XYZ file of C-alpha atoms in Angstrom:
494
model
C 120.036 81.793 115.077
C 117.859 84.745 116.158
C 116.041 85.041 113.163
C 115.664 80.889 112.563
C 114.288 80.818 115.756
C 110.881 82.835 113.979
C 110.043 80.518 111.938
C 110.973 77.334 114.255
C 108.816 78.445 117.075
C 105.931 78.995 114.463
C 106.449 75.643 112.962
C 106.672 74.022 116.491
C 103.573 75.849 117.600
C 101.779 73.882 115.109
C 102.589 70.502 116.021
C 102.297 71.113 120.003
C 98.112 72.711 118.570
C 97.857 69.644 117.171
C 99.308 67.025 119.927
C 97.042 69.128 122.550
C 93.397 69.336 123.571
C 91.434 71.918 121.889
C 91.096 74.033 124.451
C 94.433 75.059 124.373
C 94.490 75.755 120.591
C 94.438 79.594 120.861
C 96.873 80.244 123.541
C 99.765 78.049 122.398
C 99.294 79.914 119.300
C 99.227 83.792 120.923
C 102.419 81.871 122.551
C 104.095 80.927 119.077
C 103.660 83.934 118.063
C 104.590 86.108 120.581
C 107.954 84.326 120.681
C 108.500 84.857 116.913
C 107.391 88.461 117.035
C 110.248 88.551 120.316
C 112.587 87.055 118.339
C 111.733 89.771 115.527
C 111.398 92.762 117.333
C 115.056 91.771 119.192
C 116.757 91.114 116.009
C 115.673 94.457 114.749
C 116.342 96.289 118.004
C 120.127 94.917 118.129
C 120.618 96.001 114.115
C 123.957 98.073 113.740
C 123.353 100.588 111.498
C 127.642 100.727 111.386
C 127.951 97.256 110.910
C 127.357 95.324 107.613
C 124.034 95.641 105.644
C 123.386 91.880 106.234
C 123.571 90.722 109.651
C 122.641 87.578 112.186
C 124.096 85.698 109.188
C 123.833 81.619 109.522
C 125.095 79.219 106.538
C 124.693 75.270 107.025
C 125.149 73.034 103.634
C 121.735 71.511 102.713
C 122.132 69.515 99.710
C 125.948 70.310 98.654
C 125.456 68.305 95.325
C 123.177 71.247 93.908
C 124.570 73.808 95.552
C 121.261 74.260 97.642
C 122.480 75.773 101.448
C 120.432 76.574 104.728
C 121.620 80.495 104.078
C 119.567 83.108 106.099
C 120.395 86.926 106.986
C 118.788 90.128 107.184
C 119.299 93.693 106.216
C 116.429 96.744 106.991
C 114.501 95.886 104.610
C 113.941 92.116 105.719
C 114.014 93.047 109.509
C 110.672 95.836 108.304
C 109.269 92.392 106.979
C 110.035 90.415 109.796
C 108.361 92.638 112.357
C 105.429 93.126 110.029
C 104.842 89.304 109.777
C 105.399 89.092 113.765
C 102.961 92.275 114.694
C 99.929 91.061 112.319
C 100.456 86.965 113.451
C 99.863 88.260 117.308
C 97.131 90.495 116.441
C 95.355 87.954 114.051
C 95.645 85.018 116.539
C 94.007 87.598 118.637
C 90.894 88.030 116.339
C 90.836 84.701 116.016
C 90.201 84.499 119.722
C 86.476 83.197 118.860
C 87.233 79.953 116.400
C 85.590 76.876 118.109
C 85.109 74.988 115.189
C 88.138 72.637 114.842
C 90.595 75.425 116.648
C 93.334 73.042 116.777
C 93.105 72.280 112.914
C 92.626 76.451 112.194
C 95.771 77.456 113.848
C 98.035 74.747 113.174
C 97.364 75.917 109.382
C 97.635 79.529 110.468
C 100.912 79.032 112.174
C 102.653 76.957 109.082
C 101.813 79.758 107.554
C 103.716 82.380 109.447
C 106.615 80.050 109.540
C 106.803 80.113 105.846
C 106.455 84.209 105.424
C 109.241 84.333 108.009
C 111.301 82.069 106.089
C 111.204 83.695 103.114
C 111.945 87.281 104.260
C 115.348 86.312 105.597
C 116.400 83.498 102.913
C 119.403 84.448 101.079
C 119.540 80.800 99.019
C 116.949 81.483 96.142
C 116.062 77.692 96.699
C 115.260 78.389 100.104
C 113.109 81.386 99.855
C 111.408 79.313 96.662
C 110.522 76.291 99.639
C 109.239 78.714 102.500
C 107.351 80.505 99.520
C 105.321 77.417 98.103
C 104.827 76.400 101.859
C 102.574 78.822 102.427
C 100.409 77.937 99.052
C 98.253 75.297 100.678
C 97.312 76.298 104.029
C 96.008 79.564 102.940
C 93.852 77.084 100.323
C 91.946 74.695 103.330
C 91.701 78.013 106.019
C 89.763 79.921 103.276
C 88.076 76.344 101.919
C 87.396 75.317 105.940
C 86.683 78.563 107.742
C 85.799 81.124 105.112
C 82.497 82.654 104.225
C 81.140 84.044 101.046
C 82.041 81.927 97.914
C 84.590 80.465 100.234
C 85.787 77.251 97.756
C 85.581 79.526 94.975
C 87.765 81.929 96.532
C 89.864 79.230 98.170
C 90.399 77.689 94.680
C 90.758 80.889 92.534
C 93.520 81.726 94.912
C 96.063 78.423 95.046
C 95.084 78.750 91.348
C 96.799 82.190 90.799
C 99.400 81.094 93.347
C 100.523 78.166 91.643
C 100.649 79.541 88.467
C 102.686 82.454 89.385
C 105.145 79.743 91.337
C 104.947 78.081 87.809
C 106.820 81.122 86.766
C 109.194 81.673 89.291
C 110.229 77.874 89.023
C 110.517 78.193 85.451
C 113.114 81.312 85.866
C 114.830 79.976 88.699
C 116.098 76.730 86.826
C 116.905 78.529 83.739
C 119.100 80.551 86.262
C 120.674 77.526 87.997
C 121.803 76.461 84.308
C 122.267 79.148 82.840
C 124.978 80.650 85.785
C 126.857 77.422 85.464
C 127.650 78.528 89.454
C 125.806 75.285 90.420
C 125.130 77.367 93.752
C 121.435 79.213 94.960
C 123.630 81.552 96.741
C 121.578 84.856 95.716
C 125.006 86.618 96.454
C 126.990 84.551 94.313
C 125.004 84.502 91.368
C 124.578 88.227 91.612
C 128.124 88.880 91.745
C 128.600 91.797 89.288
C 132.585 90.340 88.578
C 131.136 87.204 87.380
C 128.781 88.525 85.015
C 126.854 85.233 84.725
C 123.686 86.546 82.746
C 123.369 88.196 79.207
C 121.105 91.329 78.525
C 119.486 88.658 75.990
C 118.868 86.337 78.780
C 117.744 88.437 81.210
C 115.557 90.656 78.619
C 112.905 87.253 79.347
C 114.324 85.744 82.439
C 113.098 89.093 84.573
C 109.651 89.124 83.428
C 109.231 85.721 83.624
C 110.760 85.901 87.806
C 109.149 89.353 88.704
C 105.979 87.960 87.339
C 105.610 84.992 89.203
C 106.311 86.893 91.934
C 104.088 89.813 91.692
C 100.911 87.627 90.912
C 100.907 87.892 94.638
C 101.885 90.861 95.198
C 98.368 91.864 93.477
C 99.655 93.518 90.348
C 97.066 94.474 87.570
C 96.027 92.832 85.829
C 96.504 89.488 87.584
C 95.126 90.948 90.534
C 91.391 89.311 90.491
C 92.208 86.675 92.850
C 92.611 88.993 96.087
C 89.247 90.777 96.530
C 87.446 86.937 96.032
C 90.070 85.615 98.151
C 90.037 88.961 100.900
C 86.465 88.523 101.305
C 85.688 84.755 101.390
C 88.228 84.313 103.969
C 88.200 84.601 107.781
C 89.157 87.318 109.456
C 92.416 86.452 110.577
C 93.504 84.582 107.444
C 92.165 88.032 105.574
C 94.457 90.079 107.762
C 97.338 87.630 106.936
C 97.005 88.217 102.521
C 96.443 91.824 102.888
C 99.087 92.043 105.856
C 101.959 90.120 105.357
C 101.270 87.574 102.202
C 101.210 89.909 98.794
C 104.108 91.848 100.317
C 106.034 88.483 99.897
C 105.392 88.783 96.101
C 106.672 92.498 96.215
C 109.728 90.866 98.570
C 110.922 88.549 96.856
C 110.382 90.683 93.143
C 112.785 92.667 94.957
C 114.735 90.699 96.467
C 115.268 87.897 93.839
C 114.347 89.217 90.069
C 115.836 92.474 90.622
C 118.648 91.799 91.691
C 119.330 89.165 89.477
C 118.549 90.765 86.731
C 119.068 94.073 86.536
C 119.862 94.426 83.192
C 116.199 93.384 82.330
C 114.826 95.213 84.810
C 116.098 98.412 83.105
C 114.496 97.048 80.020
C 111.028 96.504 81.593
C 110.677 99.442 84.014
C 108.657 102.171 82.404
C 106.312 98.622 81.696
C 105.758 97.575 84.964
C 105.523 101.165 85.855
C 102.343 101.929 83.684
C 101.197 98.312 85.318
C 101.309 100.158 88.817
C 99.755 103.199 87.987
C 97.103 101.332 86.128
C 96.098 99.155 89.170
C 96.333 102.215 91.315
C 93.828 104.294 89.217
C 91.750 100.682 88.528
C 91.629 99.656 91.972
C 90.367 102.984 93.861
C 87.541 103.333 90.803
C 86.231 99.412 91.168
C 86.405 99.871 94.840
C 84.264 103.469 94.348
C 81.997 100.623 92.923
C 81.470 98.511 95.681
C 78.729 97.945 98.292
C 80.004 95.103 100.166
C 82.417 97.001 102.760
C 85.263 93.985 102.686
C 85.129 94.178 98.344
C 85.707 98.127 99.126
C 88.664 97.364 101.207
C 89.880 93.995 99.406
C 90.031 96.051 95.820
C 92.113 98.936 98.383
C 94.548 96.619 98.465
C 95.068 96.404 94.846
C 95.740 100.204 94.841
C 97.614 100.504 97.815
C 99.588 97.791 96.358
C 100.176 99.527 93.021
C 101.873 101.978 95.044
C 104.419 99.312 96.500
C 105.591 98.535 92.420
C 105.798 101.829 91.376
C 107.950 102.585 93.733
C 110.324 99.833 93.238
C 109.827 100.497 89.486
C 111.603 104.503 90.265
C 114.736 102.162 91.372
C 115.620 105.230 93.396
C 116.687 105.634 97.401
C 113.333 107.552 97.715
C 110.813 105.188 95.558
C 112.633 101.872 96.720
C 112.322 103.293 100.693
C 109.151 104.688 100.060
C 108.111 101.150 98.417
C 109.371 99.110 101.424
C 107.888 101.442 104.190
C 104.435 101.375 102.002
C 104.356 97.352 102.241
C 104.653 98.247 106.115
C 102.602 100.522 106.288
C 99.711 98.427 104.192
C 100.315 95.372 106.033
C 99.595 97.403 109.471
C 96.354 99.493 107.705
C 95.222 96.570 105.539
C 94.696 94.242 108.754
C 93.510 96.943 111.066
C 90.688 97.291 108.141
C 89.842 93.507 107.716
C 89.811 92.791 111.563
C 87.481 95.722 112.011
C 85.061 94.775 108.597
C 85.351 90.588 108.937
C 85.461 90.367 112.795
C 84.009 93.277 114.711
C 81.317 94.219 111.939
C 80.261 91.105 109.999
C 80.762 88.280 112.663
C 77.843 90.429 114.637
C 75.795 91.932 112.284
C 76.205 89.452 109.278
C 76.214 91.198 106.931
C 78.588 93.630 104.863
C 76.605 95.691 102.735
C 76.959 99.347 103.453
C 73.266 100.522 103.263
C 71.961 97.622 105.524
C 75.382 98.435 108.079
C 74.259 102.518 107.735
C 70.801 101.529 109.076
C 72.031 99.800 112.000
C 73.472 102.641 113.643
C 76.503 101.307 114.129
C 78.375 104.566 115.669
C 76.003 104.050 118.680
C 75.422 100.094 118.566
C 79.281 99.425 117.690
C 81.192 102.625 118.988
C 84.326 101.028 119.209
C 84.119 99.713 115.297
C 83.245 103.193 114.508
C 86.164 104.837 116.356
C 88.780 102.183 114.419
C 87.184 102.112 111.404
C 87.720 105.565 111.001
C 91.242 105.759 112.303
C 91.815 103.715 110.004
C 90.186 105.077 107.061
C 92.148 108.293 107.560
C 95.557 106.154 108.182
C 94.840 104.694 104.831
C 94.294 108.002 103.346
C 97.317 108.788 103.588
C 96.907 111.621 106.706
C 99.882 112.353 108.456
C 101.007 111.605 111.551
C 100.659 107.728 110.336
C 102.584 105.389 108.051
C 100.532 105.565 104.904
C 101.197 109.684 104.231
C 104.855 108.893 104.652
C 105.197 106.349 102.640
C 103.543 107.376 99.488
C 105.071 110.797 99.713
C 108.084 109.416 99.460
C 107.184 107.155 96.413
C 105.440 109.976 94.444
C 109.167 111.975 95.090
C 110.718 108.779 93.504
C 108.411 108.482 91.007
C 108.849 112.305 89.816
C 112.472 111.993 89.683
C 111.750 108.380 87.721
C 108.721 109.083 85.555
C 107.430 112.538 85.920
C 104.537 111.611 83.654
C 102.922 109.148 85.707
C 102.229 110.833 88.740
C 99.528 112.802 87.369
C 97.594 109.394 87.450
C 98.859 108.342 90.336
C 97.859 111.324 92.249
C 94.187 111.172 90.686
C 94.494 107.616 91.994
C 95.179 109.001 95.687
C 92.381 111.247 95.280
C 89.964 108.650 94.384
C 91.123 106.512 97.324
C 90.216 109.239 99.510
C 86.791 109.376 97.554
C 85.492 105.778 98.117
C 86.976 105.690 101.685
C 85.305 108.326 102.790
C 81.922 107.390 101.328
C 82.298 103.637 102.567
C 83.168 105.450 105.823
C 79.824 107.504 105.765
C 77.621 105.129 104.059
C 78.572 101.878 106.811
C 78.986 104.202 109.732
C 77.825 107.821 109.779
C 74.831 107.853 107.642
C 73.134 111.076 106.747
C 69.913 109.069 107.040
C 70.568 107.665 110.904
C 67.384 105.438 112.248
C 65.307 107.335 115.096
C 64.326 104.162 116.422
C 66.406 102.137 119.007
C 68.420 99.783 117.009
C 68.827 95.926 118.157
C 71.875 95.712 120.909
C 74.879 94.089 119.250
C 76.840 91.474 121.234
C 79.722 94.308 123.314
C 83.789 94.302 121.433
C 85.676 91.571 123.459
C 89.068 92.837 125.020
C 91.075 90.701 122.459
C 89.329 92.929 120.118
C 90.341 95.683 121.696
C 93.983 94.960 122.032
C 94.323 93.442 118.921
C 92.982 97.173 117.505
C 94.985 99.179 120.082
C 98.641 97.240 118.573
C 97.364 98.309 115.297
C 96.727 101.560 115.414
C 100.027 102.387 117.646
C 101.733 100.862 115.028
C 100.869 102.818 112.089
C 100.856 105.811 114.578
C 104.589 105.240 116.022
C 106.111 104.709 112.545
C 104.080 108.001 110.894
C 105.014 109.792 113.599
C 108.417 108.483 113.803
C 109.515 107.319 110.548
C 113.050 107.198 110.642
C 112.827 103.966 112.918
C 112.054 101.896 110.119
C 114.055 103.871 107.763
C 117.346 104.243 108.813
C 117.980 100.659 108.475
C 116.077 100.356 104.983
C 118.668 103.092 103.684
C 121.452 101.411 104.681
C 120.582 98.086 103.270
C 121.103 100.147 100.213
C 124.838 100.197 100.696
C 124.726 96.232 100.314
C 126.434 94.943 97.581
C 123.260 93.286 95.723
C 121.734 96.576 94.968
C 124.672 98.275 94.581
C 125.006 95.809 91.423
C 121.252 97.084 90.784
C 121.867 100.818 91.174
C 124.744 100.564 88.867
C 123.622 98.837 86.492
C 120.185 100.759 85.723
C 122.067 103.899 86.019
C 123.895 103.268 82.798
């Protein structure tokens, strides 16, 4: 019950926010989440890399008359997910430190939603991880709608829109599944069974768009992307840092987890598709963020590149691309908050404003030092400069991609270069103009120390797993040897 125990204590930290005074709003929260990121970090510490791919295994019936079952497990690649989701919950309750305006309200939302990330990244009923997945839907709608800044109903709305609609999708596959099988089970292992061959080529030729849709629609993929940079930057910070972090990696999850493996028959049918898809929003993303002059748009559209990455990797259905892919959401999640907590909390919630001219003439390396120092630690991370997770990652995924697609990594790579590009110029324009004002600049309000530390876990994050890769990979590579995507191996290899 290890890994039930994330989600419960998130769930149960939002109903003791709400039965208690105000005041103690943000700390029962750092609790709650400290206790799921425990629970995380211990379920991943005790993983044995002998034992079975799929461990801390619980199965309770749920509603036996469908077939529906409480079923929950996790291999490497859920455990990376897990302590993702528990790392950027801590450190965005900790940028969250200054929310007075209904607290109690703000991080009972904030909490349901952790509760239903961590749901779905151990879920092994597909009815299950469908439930955890649509609980997450509205919360993210009235933080944005509540606490959110520019455009913030507009980017609330756009948002639940595109999520809803992609759910649409996924609901529409996942009956026609549930029929079609004839299993009347959920059980993502039983329906996957390779014996039973339950779904035609026909069938899946539509049923795996349809599913891996739905699913990547969060995940960010062009070209139903447009929702993320309105949402990124009309939300606050730490609901920002939790959609770049941890919320479009449960799109490129459960794509993964679910449609994949379910269908891999269609998948084979669809790959070089979805792979143009990724190398398009790679390419896409870095130019429209080259574009930019609000520094959150610069990062938000980042995300759709950085992203792109994450499906073309899964798209090379290799060990390298699907590790690669897996250690890139990771790696994102880690890079992608460390950028919105420096941009929506340390930057904008003191200078109020985001556009990079008016931020280069405030002198920020001497008024904001410590913004400086992170901002560009974590421009470089997200560069791709080794020594942290992003360089790993995407090396391996362009290996798995030349074995996969040799043709598309021209593109890709020209993508990567202009990543670099408009990183480096929102990195000079915000923070090191060439231009810097002579005159004393006004005194910005000092970085709190849950600023600080919330920074600090970031950036030892992406450091320890660059440095020390193999910690997160050695139990992605052997969920490999599971039998779901041994089925998927196999059957794309023919």
């Amino acid at each position: 019950m290890i890994l039930a125990a994330t989600f419960l204590t998130a769930f149960a930290g939002a109903a003791l926010v709400l039965l208690l005074p105000d005041r103690l709003a943000r700390w029962i929260a750092l609790a709650a989440t400290l206790a799921g990121l425990g629970c995380a970090a211990r379920a991943f510490a005790t993983y044995d890399l002998a034992g079975a791919p799929f461990q801390n295994v619980s199965w309770f019936p749920w509603i036996p008359a469908l077939g529906i079952s409480f079923f929950t497990g996790a291999d490497g690649i859920s455990l990376a997910m897990l302590l993702l989701t528990g790392i950027i919950a801590v450190t965005g309750v900790l940028f969250s430190w200054n929310v007075t305006q209904r607290p109690r309200a703000f991080f009972a939302f904030y909490l349901v939603i952790i509760g239903g990330v961590y749901g779905v990244f151990q879920s092994l009923d597909i009815f299950l991880l469908f439930v955890f997945y649509e609980i997450v839907i509205i919360p993210k709608y009235f933080l944005i709608a509540g606490w959110g800044s520019t455009n913030r109903e507009y980017g609330a709305m756009k948002l639940t829109m595109y999520s809803v609609a992609g759910s649409a999708l996924v609901l529409i596959a996942l009956l026609a599944t549930y029929v079609v099988s004839g299993a009347q089970t959920f059980d993502l292992f039983a329906l996957a069974d390779p014996e039973a061959a339950r779904f035609t080529p026909s069938f899946q030729a539509w049923a795996f768009p349809v599913m891996f849709l739905g699913f990547a629609v969060l995940a960010g993929v062009w070209p139903l992307h447009t929702w993320a940079p309105t949402g990124h930057v009309a939300a606050p910070t730490a609901v920002s840092m939790l959609l770049a972090g941890v919320v479009m990696k449960l799109g490129s999850y459960s794509a993964l987890r679910v449609a994949m493996t379910l269908f891999p028959s269609g998948l084979d049918q669809w790959r070089l598709f979805f792979a143009v898809l990724a190398v398009a929003g790679i390419v896409l993303g870095a130019l429209v963020a080259l574009s930019q002059k609000d520094l959150k748009y610069v990062v938000g559209y980042s995300s759709i590149a950085h992203m792109g990455f994450v499906l073309l990797g899964l798209m090379a259905l290799n060990p390298a691309g699907l590790s690669g892919a897996v250690l890139q959401m990771f790696s994102h999640g880690i890079i992608g908050g460390l950028l919105f907590a420096v941009v929506g909390r340390i930057v904008y919630d003191r200078t109020h404003t985001r556009d990079m001219t008016e931020l280069g003439r405030l002198d920020l390396a001497k008024t904001l030092p410590f913004a400086a120092f992170a901002f560009t630690v974590a421009s470089v991370a997200s560069m791709g400069l080794p020594g942290f997770s992003g360089f790993i990652a995407e090396l391996t995924i362009l290996i798995g991609a030349w074995t996969a697609f040799p043709a598309l990594l021209v593109p890709a790579a020209i993508g990567a270069i202009i990543t670099a590009t408009f990183t480096v110029r929102a990195l000079q324009k915000s923070f090191f103009p060439p231009d810097r004002p002579r005159e004393p600049t006004e005194q910005l309000p000092p970085v709190t120390f849950p600023e600080r530390l919330g920074t600090c876990i970031l950036i030892g994050t992406t450091l320890v797993v660059g440095l020390f890769p193999m910690v997160l990979l050695r139990p992605i590579l052997r969920s490999f040897e599971s039998p779901l995507m041994h089925q998927l191996f196999r059957e794309v290899s023919r």
